[in-house]
Coordinates of C-alpha atoms and ligand atoms in Angstrom, one line a residue:
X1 CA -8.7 -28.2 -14.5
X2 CA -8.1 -25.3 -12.3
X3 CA -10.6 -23.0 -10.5
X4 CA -9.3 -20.3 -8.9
X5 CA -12.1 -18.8 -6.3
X6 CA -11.2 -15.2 -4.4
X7 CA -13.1 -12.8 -2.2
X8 CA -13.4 -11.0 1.1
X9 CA -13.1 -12.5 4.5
X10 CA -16.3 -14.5 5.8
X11 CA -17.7 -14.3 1.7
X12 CA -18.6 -17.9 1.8
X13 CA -15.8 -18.8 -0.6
X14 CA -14.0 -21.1 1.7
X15 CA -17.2 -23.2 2.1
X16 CA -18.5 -23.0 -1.6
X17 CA -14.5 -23.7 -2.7
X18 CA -14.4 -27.0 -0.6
X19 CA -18.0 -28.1 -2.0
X20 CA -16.9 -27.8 -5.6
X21 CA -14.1 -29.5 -4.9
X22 CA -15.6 -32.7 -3.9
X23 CA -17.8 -31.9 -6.7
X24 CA -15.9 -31.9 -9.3
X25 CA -13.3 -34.5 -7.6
X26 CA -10.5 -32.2 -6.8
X27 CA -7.8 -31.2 -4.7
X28 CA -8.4 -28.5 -2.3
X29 CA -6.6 -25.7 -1.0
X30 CA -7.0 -22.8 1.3
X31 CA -4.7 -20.3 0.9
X32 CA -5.1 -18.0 3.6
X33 CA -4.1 -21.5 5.8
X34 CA -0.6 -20.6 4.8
X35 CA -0.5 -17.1 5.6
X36 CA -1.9 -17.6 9.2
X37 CA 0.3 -20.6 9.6
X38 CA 3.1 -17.7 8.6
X39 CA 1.7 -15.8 11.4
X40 CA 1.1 -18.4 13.4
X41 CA 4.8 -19.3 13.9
X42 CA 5.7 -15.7 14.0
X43 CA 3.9 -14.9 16.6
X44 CA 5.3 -18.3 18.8
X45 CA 8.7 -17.1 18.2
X46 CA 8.0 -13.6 19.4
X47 CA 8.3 -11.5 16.3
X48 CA 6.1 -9.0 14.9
X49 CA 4.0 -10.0 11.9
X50 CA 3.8 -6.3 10.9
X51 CA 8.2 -7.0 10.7
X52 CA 8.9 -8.3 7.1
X53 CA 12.6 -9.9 7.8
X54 CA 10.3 -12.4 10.6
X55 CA 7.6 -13.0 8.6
X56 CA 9.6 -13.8 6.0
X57 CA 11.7 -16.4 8.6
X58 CA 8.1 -18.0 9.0
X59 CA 7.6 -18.3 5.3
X60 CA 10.8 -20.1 4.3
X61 CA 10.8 -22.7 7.6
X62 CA 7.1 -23.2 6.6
X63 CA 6.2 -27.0 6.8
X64 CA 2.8 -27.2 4.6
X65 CA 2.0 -30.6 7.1
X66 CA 1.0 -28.2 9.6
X67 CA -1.5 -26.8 7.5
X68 CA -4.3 -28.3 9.3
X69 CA -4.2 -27.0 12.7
X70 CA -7.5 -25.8 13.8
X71 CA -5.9 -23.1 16.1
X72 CA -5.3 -21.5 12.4
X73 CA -9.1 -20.5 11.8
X74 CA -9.0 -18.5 15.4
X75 CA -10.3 -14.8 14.6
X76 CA -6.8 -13.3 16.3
X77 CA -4.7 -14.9 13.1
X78 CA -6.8 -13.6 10.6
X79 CA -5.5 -9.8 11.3
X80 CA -2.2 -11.1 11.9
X81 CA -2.0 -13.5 8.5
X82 CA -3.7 -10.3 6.8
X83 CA -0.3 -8.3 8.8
X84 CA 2.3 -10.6 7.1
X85 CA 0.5 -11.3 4.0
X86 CA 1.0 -7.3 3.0
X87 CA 4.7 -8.1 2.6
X88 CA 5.8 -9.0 -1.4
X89 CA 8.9 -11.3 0.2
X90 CA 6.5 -13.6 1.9
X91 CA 3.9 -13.8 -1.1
X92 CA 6.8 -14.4 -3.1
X93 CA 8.4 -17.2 -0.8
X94 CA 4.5 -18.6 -1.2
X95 CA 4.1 -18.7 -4.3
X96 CA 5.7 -22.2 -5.5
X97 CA 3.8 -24.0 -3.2
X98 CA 0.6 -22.8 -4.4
X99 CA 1.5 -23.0 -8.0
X100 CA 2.3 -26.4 -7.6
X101 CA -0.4 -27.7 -5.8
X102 CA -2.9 -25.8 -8.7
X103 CA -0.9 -27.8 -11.2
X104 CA -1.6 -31.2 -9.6
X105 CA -2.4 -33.7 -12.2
X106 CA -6.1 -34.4 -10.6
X107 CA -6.7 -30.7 -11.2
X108 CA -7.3 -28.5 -8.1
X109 CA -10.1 -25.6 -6.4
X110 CA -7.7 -23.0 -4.7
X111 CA -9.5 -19.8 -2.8
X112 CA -7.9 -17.0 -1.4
X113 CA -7.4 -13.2 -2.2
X114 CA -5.4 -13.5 -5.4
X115 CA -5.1 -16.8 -7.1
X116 CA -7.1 -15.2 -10.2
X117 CA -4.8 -12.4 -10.5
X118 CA -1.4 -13.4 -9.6
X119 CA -1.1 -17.3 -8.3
X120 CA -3.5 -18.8 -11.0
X121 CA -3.4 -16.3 -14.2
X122 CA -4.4 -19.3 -16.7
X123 CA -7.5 -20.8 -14.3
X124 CA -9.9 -22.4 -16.4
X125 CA -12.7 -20.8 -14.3
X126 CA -12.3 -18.0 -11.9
X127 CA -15.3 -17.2 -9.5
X128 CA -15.4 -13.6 -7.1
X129 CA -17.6 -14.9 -4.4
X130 CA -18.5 -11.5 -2.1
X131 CA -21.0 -10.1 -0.3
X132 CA -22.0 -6.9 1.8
X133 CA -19.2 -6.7 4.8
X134 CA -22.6 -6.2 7.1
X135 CA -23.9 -9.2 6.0
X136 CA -20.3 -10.9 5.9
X137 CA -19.8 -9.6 9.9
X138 CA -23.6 -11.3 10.4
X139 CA -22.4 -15.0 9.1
X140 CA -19.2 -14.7 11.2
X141 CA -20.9 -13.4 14.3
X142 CA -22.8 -16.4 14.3
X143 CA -20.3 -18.6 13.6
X144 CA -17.7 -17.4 16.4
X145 CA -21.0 -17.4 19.0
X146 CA -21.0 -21.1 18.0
X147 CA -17.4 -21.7 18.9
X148 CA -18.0 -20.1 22.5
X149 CA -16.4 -16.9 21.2
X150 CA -17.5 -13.4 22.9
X151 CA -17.0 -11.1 20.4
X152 CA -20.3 -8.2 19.4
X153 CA -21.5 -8.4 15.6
X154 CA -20.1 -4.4 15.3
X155 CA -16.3 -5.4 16.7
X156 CA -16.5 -8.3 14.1
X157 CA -17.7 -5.6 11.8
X158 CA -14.9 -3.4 12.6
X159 CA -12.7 -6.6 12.3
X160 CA -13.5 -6.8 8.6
X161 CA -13.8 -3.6 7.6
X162 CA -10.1 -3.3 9.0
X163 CA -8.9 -6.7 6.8
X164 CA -10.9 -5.4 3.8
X165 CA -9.4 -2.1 3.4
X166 CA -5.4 -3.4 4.1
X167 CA -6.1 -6.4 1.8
X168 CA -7.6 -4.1 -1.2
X169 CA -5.2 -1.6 -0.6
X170 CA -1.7 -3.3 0.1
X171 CA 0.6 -3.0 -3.1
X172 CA 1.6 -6.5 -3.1
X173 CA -1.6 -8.6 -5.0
X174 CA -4.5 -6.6 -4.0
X175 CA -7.7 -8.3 -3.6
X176 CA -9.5 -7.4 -6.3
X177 CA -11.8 -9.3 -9.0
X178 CA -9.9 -10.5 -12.1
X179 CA -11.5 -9.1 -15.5
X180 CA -12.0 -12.5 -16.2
X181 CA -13.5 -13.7 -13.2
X182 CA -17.3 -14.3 -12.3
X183 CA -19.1 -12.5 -9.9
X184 CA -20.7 -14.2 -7.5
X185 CA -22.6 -11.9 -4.7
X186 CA -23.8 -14.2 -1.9
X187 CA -25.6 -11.5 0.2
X188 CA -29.0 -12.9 -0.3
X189 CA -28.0 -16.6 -0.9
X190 CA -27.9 -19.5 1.6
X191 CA -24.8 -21.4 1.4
X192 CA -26.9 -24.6 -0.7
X193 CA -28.0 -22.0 -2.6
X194 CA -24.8 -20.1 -3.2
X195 CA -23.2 -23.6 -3.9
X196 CA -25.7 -24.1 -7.2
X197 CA -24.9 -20.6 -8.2
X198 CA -21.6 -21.4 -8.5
X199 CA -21.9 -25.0 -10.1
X200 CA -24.1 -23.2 -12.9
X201 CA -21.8 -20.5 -13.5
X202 CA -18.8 -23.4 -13.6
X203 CA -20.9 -25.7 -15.6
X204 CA -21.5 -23.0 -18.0
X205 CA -18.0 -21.7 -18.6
X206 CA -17.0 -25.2 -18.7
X207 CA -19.2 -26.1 -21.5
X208 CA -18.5 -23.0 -23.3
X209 CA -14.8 -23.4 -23.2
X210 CA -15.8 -27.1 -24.7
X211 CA -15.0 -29.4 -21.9
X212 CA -16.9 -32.7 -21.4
X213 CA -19.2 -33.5 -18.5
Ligands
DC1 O1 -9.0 -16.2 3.9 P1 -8.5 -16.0 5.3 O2 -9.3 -15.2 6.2 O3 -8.1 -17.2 6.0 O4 -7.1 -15.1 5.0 C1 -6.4 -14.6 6.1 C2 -5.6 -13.4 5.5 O5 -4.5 -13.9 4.6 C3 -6.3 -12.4 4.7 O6 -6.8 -11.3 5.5 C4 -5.3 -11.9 3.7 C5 -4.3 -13.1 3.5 N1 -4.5 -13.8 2.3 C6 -3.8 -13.3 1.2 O7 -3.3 -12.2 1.2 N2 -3.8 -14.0 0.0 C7 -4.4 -15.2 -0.1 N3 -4.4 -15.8 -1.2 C8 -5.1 -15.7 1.0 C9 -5.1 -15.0 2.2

């Protein structure tokens, strides 16, 4: 089983994604790890994660065991994995790992910006988890305060605003809600409460697509 989860930066999907996968018993992955481990090394090299031909250097020395590194969730990476993810050579170079992990035998939860579109066409459940970008900049606000970062609630606004419009607009796999994919608006939900939205909507296309359980 695969469910293929997407959204907007600071949606709640990463938090709802990892919930149903210990859930439902399966593998997890975050996709936007790998694009701001991509930037990540691009940036300790030097290069310029708006230059394709050095992302791209990133991409293919990748090594997905470095995946974990907390350093990755700092706010400064998520503009710059936004930079290199806008080129189609580095998506590309992406791609295999992602579809392979998704085809793990134990069946797996991926979120990111376009695994319903592009990475995961054939998910057996796809979820577009959003929410107002005010709201979104609120949640993250609060979160970075809590971290000891001194950022104010309107640059983290602006911060979002910025990554919304490059990673709807970009040619290469736009984020943008599959025709098939559930919408999932988490303005006015608490992340319990978001979580049961999700398992209801899961659970029902489940049962309608006749799986067990
Ligand atoms: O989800 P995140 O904030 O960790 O993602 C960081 C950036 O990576 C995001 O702005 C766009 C890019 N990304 C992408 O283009 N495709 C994905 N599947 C995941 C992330």
């Amino acid at each position: 089983m695969i469910i293929a989860i997407d959204g907007p930066a600071a949606s709640g999907k990463g938090t709802i994604a990892k919930r149903i996968a210990a859930h439902y018993g399966l593998a997890y992955l975050d996709t936007g790890t790998l694009y701001r481990a991509v930037a990540r090394d691009t940036l300790a090299r030097g290069g310029d994660p708006a230059d394709a031909i050095e992302a791209l250097k990133s991409a293919k020395a990748l090594d997905p065991r470095t995946l974990g590194d907390p350093r990755l969730r700092k706010p400064g990476l998520g503009e710059a994995a936004s930079l290199v993810a806008k080129h189609p050579e580095v998506r590309n170079e992406l791609l295999a790992y992602q579809r392979s992990f998704a085809r793990a035998k134990s069946g797996a939860v991926l979120d990111g910006r376009d695994i319903g579109t592009v990475i995961c066409p054939e998910a057996d459940v796809k979820l577009f988890v959003t929410a107002t970008p005010e709201e979104r900049a609120r949640r993250r606000y609060i979160e970075l305060k809590g971290g000891g970062i001194d950022l104010s609630e309107a640059e983290v606004l602006c911060d979002i605003r910025r990554r919304d419009e490059r990673d709807k607009h970009r040619a290469a796999a736009p984020l943008r809600q599959a025709p098939d994919a559930h919408l999932l608006d988490t303005t006015n939900l608490d992340i319990d409460a978001a979580f049961r939205a999700a398992i209801d909507l899961i659970d029902a296309a489940m049962g309608r697509a006749g799986y067990a359980g």
